[in-house]
Amino acid sequence: MGGRNPDGSPRFDQAVNPGNYLWWYIDGLSDDGLNGFSIIAFVGSVFSPYYAWANKSKPAQAEDFCSINVALYTPTKKYWTMTERGKNAIHRTANQFTIGPSQLSWKDNTLTITINERVPLLGQRVQGTIKVFTEQLFNHVVALDDQQKHRWGPIAPSSRVEVSFNKPNLNWIGNAYFDSNEGDEAINKPFSEWDWSRAHLKDGSTAVIYDVRQKNGVEKVLATIFKLDGSTEDFLAPNRVELRKTGWRIQRNMRSESDHKVTVMNTLEDTPFYARSMIASKLLGEDVISMHETLNIKRLESNIVQFMLPWRMPRNPTRIY
């Protein structure tokens, strides 16, 4: 469960039933704060319009809708790719997930991500390697919804990362975060929106907040510290602070202690239904910089967004790359 083994290490061949989903998420920030990335590897891509359309008649095979989303952030430019692949263009074993020409592999407590993708429309190559050196693994999986059909948990929330790309030319080291999500139904069934954030604390541990709003009106807030010794500690999330809306008018919220100004340092992704940001705030008595995301499911469901998505997320069901 949770895309992992009992020891917390990732397991890439976990079965995913038709209509369901499983993804592994990794993000990283350079030590100088100038560069960043996020990677999401999907089995049953929750943002895929093709998967949504296929599921309307009957639950579709999740392995026929796989993709790896690559986002690179530099001081001067951003690179974004997300090409969907069919079942004949993927291969999954316990320690390896191949999606078209790209791959995630696990060996000796190190996650190696090999990227060979193209930017949609422009066709720009994105080629390189990301190595995530995990420090402490967690087998910690919790439900995000009342029915416990959607689950999340960090795998290695406090890690080091080495980034090396030749297209574009990028080389840096920094800190990284690694988790997974899974669901027994489409993501739009229970949720209306959520805000998620992770921040490294001074002692090396990682604080994560999941601020979830469900369609039934019930809110669920998860706030947990993941420590370097493998232990966890829940804490009371501070009050919700409304941040300025994105360019697409999505309302972002951040949980922060009231005696500190919350600042959006950088909006890394600004889409009609999703935003990723770097946010400065105060948490557990510390000034922190968090990787933050807002997901607006109602926007994702809208017909106009579903019509727009294929331009951003092309589908290539063949082995031709």
Short mmCIF file of C-alpha atoms in Angstrom, two decimals:
data_model
loop_
_atom_site.label_atom_id
_atom_site.label_comp_id
_atom_site.label_asym_id
_atom_site.label_seq_id
_atom_site.Cartn_x
_atom_site.Cartn_y
_atom_site.Cartn_z
CA MET A 1 0.00 0.00 0.00
CA GLY A 2 1.10 3.55 -0.63
CA GLY A 3 3.50 2.63 -3.42
CA ARG A 4 6.05 1.33 -0.93
CA ASN A 5 7.46 -1.73 0.82
CA PRO A 6 7.08 -2.41 4.56
CA ASP A 7 10.45 -0.74 5.20
CA GLY A 8 9.20 2.43 3.51
CA SER A 9 11.22 2.06 0.30
CA PRO A 10 9.30 2.71 -2.94
CA ARG A 11 7.65 -0.17 -4.74
CA PHE A 12 6.92 0.66 -8.36
CA ASP A 13 4.96 -2.46 -9.34
CA GLN A 14 2.07 -2.06 -6.90
CA ALA A 15 -1.18 -3.06 -8.61
CA VAL A 16 -3.55 -0.21 -9.51
CA ASN A 17 -7.14 -1.21 -10.21
CA PRO A 18 -9.09 0.24 -13.15
CA GLY A 19 -10.23 3.82 -12.56
CA ASN A 20 -7.80 4.26 -9.67
CA TYR A 21 -4.46 6.04 -9.40
CA LEU A 22 -1.02 5.93 -7.81
CA TRP A 23 1.70 8.55 -8.05
CA TRP A 24 5.17 9.24 -6.68
CA TYR A 25 6.13 12.86 -6.09
CA ILE A 26 9.62 14.33 -5.67
CA ASP A 27 10.61 17.96 -5.34
CA GLY A 28 13.89 19.70 -4.62
CA LEU A 29 15.39 23.13 -3.96
CA SER A 30 19.03 24.10 -4.46
CA ASP A 31 21.05 25.13 -1.42
CA ASP A 32 21.33 28.67 -2.78
CA GLY A 33 17.55 28.89 -3.30
CA LEU A 34 17.90 29.74 -6.99
CA ASN A 35 16.85 26.47 -8.62
CA GLY A 36 14.17 23.87 -8.06
CA PHE A 37 12.27 20.97 -9.61
CA SER A 38 9.27 18.75 -9.18
CA ILE A 39 8.71 15.28 -10.60
CA ILE A 40 5.45 13.30 -10.53
CA ALA A 41 5.28 9.77 -11.96
CA PHE A 42 1.67 8.62 -12.49
CA VAL A 43 -0.02 5.27 -12.91
CA GLY A 44 -3.53 6.37 -13.84
CA SER A 45 -2.82 10.07 -14.32
CA VAL A 46 -5.32 12.03 -12.22
CA PHE A 47 -4.94 15.15 -14.37
CA SER A 48 -5.28 13.32 -17.69
CA PRO A 49 -8.28 14.32 -19.81
CA TYR A 50 -7.85 11.04 -21.71
CA TYR A 51 -8.17 9.00 -18.50
CA ALA A 52 -11.20 11.06 -17.44
CA TRP A 53 -12.89 10.52 -20.82
CA ALA A 54 -12.09 6.77 -20.82
CA ASN A 55 -13.53 6.36 -17.31
CA LYS A 56 -16.90 7.80 -18.29
CA SER A 57 -18.08 4.55 -19.91
CA LYS A 58 -16.43 2.12 -17.49
CA PRO A 59 -13.32 2.08 -15.27
CA ALA A 60 -10.29 2.22 -17.56
CA GLN A 61 -6.97 0.41 -17.14
CA ALA A 62 -4.72 2.70 -15.08
CA GLU A 63 -1.54 1.40 -16.75
CA ASP A 64 -2.81 2.65 -20.09
CA PHE A 65 -2.63 6.24 -18.78
CA CYS A 66 0.84 6.79 -17.34
CA SER A 67 3.03 9.86 -17.45
CA ILE A 68 5.97 11.58 -15.84
CA ASN A 69 5.56 15.28 -15.17
CA VAL A 70 8.88 17.15 -15.14
CA ALA A 71 9.13 20.78 -14.02
CA LEU A 72 12.50 22.56 -13.79
CA TYR A 73 12.83 26.03 -12.29
CA THR A 74 15.83 28.31 -12.88
CA PRO A 75 16.31 32.03 -12.19
CA THR A 76 15.65 32.87 -15.83
CA LYS A 77 13.48 30.11 -17.29
CA LYS A 78 11.08 27.26 -16.52
CA TYR A 79 10.81 23.92 -18.31
CA TRP A 80 7.68 21.74 -18.17
CA THR A 81 6.88 18.39 -19.78
CA MET A 82 4.10 15.82 -19.36
CA THR A 83 3.63 13.31 -22.16
CA GLU A 84 1.18 10.51 -21.47
CA ARG A 85 2.10 6.93 -22.46
CA GLY A 86 0.07 3.80 -23.06
CA LYS A 87 0.60 0.42 -21.45
CA ASN A 88 2.85 -0.80 -24.28
CA ALA A 89 5.31 2.07 -23.59
CA ILE A 90 5.76 1.48 -19.85
CA HIS A 91 7.44 -1.19 -17.74
CA ARG A 92 7.13 -1.64 -13.98
CA THR A 93 9.13 -3.80 -11.59
CA ALA A 94 9.51 -3.50 -7.83
CA ASN A 95 12.55 -1.23 -8.19
CA GLN A 96 12.00 0.41 -11.56
CA PHE A 97 9.31 2.39 -13.39
CA THR A 98 9.97 3.07 -17.07
CA ILE A 99 7.69 5.57 -18.81
CA GLY A 100 8.57 5.92 -22.47
CA PRO A 101 12.18 7.16 -22.63
CA SER A 102 12.31 8.18 -18.94
CA GLN A 103 12.77 6.08 -15.83
CA LEU A 104 12.71 5.99 -12.03
CA SER A 105 14.92 3.38 -10.35
CA TRP A 106 15.67 2.52 -6.73
CA LYS A 107 18.95 1.03 -5.51
CA ASP A 108 20.99 1.32 -2.30
CA ASN A 109 18.63 3.89 -0.74
CA THR A 110 19.02 6.15 -3.77
CA LEU A 111 16.29 7.12 -6.21
CA THR A 112 17.69 7.82 -9.69
CA ILE A 113 15.42 9.63 -12.14
CA THR A 114 16.54 9.60 -15.76
CA ILE A 115 14.71 12.17 -17.88
CA ASN A 116 14.46 12.24 -21.67
CA GLU A 117 11.38 14.30 -22.55
CA ARG A 118 10.18 17.13 -24.78
CA VAL A 119 8.42 20.39 -23.92
CA PRO A 120 4.87 20.33 -25.40
CA LEU A 121 4.42 22.22 -28.69
CA LEU A 122 7.93 23.71 -28.66
CA GLY A 123 9.62 20.31 -28.81
CA GLN A 124 12.55 21.42 -26.65
CA ARG A 125 14.55 18.51 -25.24
CA VAL A 126 14.74 18.04 -21.47
CA GLN A 127 17.48 15.51 -20.70
CA GLY A 128 19.31 14.76 -17.49
CA THR A 129 19.50 12.88 -14.21
CA ILE A 130 18.26 13.55 -10.70
CA LYS A 131 19.64 11.50 -7.81
CA VAL A 132 17.79 11.59 -4.49
CA PHE A 133 19.86 10.32 -1.54
CA THR A 134 17.35 9.34 1.12
CA GLU A 135 18.26 9.75 4.79
CA GLN A 136 15.28 8.19 6.59
CA LEU A 137 12.44 6.13 5.12
CA PHE A 138 8.87 6.19 6.45
CA ASN A 139 6.03 3.71 6.07
CA HIS A 140 3.49 6.33 7.05
CA VAL A 141 0.22 6.33 5.08
CA VAL A 142 -2.89 8.28 6.14
CA ALA A 143 -6.31 8.94 4.60
CA LEU A 144 -7.11 12.33 3.12
CA ASP A 145 -10.88 11.84 2.90
CA ASP A 146 -13.69 10.65 5.17
CA GLN A 147 -14.18 7.38 3.26
CA GLN A 148 -10.43 6.59 3.39
CA LYS A 149 -10.33 6.01 -0.35
CA HIS A 150 -7.49 8.48 -0.92
CA ARG A 151 -4.21 8.13 0.94
CA TRP A 152 -0.91 9.97 1.19
CA GLY A 153 2.38 9.56 2.99
CA PRO A 154 6.03 10.66 2.80
CA ILE A 155 8.61 8.08 1.76
CA ALA A 156 11.76 10.15 2.36
CA PRO A 157 10.74 13.68 3.40
CA SER A 158 14.27 14.82 4.31
CA SER A 159 16.73 13.94 1.57
CA ARG A 160 19.65 15.35 -0.37
CA VAL A 161 19.57 15.70 -4.14
CA GLU A 162 22.03 16.01 -7.00
CA VAL A 163 20.72 17.48 -10.26
CA SER A 164 22.65 17.10 -13.53
CA PHE A 165 21.09 18.08 -16.89
CA ASN A 166 22.69 18.64 -20.27
CA LYS A 167 19.46 20.00 -21.81
CA PRO A 168 19.13 22.54 -20.30
CA ASN A 169 22.58 22.91 -18.76
CA LEU A 170 21.89 22.52 -15.02
CA ASN A 171 24.06 21.22 -12.20
CA TRP A 172 23.27 21.77 -8.53
CA ILE A 173 22.79 20.12 -5.14
CA GLY A 174 20.19 20.77 -2.49
CA ASN A 175 17.44 19.29 -0.34
CA ALA A 176 14.62 17.08 -1.56
CA TYR A 177 11.28 15.60 -0.53
CA PHE A 178 9.73 12.28 -1.70
CA ASP A 179 6.18 11.00 -1.11
CA SER A 180 3.30 9.11 -2.75
CA ASN A 181 -0.48 9.34 -3.17
CA GLU A 182 -3.01 6.70 -4.15
CA GLY A 183 -6.76 6.52 -4.62
CA ASP A 184 -9.48 3.91 -5.02
CA GLU A 185 -11.54 6.24 -7.21
CA ALA A 186 -11.12 9.39 -9.28
CA ILE A 187 -9.61 12.31 -7.37
CA ASN A 188 -12.57 14.56 -8.16
CA LYS A 189 -15.07 12.36 -6.28
CA PRO A 190 -14.50 13.61 -2.69
CA PHE A 191 -12.38 16.76 -2.97
CA SER A 192 -13.12 20.35 -3.91
CA GLU A 193 -9.63 21.75 -3.21
CA TRP A 194 -6.55 21.48 -1.03
CA ASP A 195 -3.40 23.31 -0.01
CA TRP A 196 -0.27 21.30 0.75
CA SER A 197 3.13 22.44 1.99
CA ARG A 198 6.40 20.98 3.19
CA ALA A 199 9.22 22.78 4.98
CA HIS A 200 12.59 21.65 6.29
CA LEU A 201 13.18 22.66 9.91
CA LYS A 202 16.44 23.65 11.57
CA ASP A 203 17.02 20.22 13.11
CA GLY A 204 16.73 18.52 9.69
CA SER A 205 13.20 17.23 10.16
CA THR A 206 10.37 18.06 7.77
CA ALA A 207 6.98 19.57 8.62
CA VAL A 208 4.09 18.80 6.26
CA ILE A 209 0.61 20.31 6.25
CA TYR A 210 -2.29 18.96 4.17
CA ASP A 211 -5.25 21.35 4.31
CA VAL A 212 -8.10 19.50 2.56
CA ARG A 213 -11.62 20.71 1.72
CA GLN A 214 -14.09 18.00 0.69
CA LYS A 215 -17.20 18.38 -1.44
CA ASN A 216 -19.36 17.34 1.52
CA GLY A 217 -18.23 20.51 3.32
CA VAL A 218 -15.98 18.70 5.80
CA GLU A 219 -12.43 20.00 6.16
CA LYS A 220 -9.50 17.80 7.11
CA VAL A 221 -6.14 19.15 8.23
CA LEU A 222 -3.08 16.93 8.65
CA ALA A 223 0.00 18.48 10.27
CA THR A 224 2.96 16.20 11.01
CA ILE A 225 6.68 16.49 11.71
CA PHE A 226 8.82 13.73 10.19
CA LYS A 227 12.03 13.43 12.22
CA LEU A 228 15.43 12.14 11.19
CA ASP A 229 15.24 9.27 13.69
CA GLY A 230 12.16 7.88 11.91
CA SER A 231 9.61 9.08 14.43
CA THR A 232 6.64 11.33 13.69
CA GLU A 233 4.85 13.97 15.72
CA ASP A 234 1.49 15.56 14.94
CA PHE A 235 1.08 19.23 15.72
CA LEU A 236 -1.75 21.75 15.73
CA ALA A 237 -1.72 23.56 12.41
CA PRO A 238 -1.83 27.35 12.81
CA ASN A 239 -4.58 29.49 11.32
CA ARG A 240 -5.23 29.61 7.60
CA VAL A 241 -3.92 32.75 5.90
CA GLU A 242 -5.32 33.83 2.53
CA LEU A 243 -2.59 34.72 0.06
CA ARG A 244 -2.90 36.73 -3.12
CA LYS A 245 -4.64 34.91 -5.92
CA THR A 246 -2.70 33.49 -8.83
CA GLY A 247 -2.82 34.87 -12.35
CA TRP A 248 -5.59 32.34 -13.04
CA ARG A 249 -7.45 33.64 -9.95
CA ILE A 250 -6.94 30.56 -7.81
CA GLN A 251 -7.12 31.32 -4.10
CA ARG A 252 -4.00 30.11 -2.27
CA ASN A 253 -3.99 29.51 1.49
CA MET A 254 -1.10 28.91 3.89
CA ARG A 255 -1.14 27.81 7.51
CA SER A 256 1.16 30.18 9.41
CA GLU A 257 1.61 31.63 12.87
CA SER A 258 -0.17 34.96 13.14
CA ASP A 259 2.77 37.07 14.30
CA HIS A 260 4.60 36.66 11.00
CA LYS A 261 3.91 38.02 7.53
CA VAL A 262 3.38 35.33 4.92
CA THR A 263 5.12 36.09 1.64
CA VAL A 264 4.83 34.42 -1.75
CA MET A 265 8.48 34.39 -2.80
CA ASN A 266 7.96 32.81 -6.20
CA THR A 267 5.04 31.33 -8.13
CA LEU A 268 6.60 28.36 -9.87
CA GLU A 269 3.46 27.03 -11.58
CA ASP A 270 0.35 29.05 -12.43
CA THR A 271 -2.29 27.01 -14.25
CA PRO A 272 -6.12 27.17 -14.42
CA PHE A 273 -6.47 24.54 -11.66
CA TYR A 274 -3.08 24.16 -9.97
CA ALA A 275 -0.41 26.41 -8.49
CA ARG A 276 3.01 25.65 -7.03
CA SER A 277 4.77 28.34 -5.00
CA MET A 278 7.66 29.01 -2.68
CA ILE A 279 6.29 30.69 0.44
CA ALA A 280 8.00 32.27 3.45
CA SER A 281 6.10 31.91 6.73
CA LYS A 282 6.46 31.00 10.40
CA LEU A 283 5.88 27.46 11.60
CA LEU A 284 6.61 25.85 14.96
CA GLY A 285 8.41 29.00 16.05
CA GLU A 286 10.75 28.99 13.05
CA ASP A 287 10.99 31.15 9.94
CA VAL A 288 10.60 28.65 7.10
CA ILE A 289 10.47 28.54 3.32
CA SER A 290 7.92 26.00 2.10
CA MET A 291 7.25 24.29 -1.16
CA HIS A 292 3.51 24.83 -1.49
CA GLU A 293 0.76 23.68 -3.83
CA THR A 294 -2.89 24.53 -4.33
CA LEU A 295 -5.16 22.16 -6.24
CA ASN A 296 -8.63 23.33 -7.26
CA ILE A 297 -10.63 20.27 -8.31
CA LYS A 298 -13.68 22.23 -9.43
CA ARG A 299 -11.53 24.06 -11.94
CA LEU A 300 -10.00 20.78 -13.12
CA GLU A 301 -13.50 19.38 -13.76
CA SER A 302 -14.63 22.31 -15.90
CA ASN A 303 -15.22 21.58 -19.58
CA ILE A 304 -13.01 24.42 -20.79
CA VAL A 305 -10.03 23.19 -18.71
CA GLN A 306 -10.55 19.63 -19.94
CA PHE A 307 -10.53 20.98 -23.50
CA MET A 308 -7.28 22.91 -22.86
CA LEU A 309 -5.36 20.08 -21.18
CA PRO A 310 -4.37 18.05 -24.29
CA TRP A 311 -2.27 21.00 -25.49
CA ARG A 312 -0.37 20.91 -22.22
CA MET A 313 -0.43 17.12 -21.76
CA PRO A 314 -0.08 15.40 -25.15
CA ARG A 315 -0.65 11.67 -25.38
CA ASN A 316 1.76 9.36 -27.16
CA PRO A 317 0.48 5.77 -26.80
CA THR A 318 3.27 4.32 -28.96
CA ARG A 319 6.90 3.40 -28.42
CA ILE A 320 7.98 6.18 -30.76
CA TYR A 321 9.57 8.99 -28.77
#
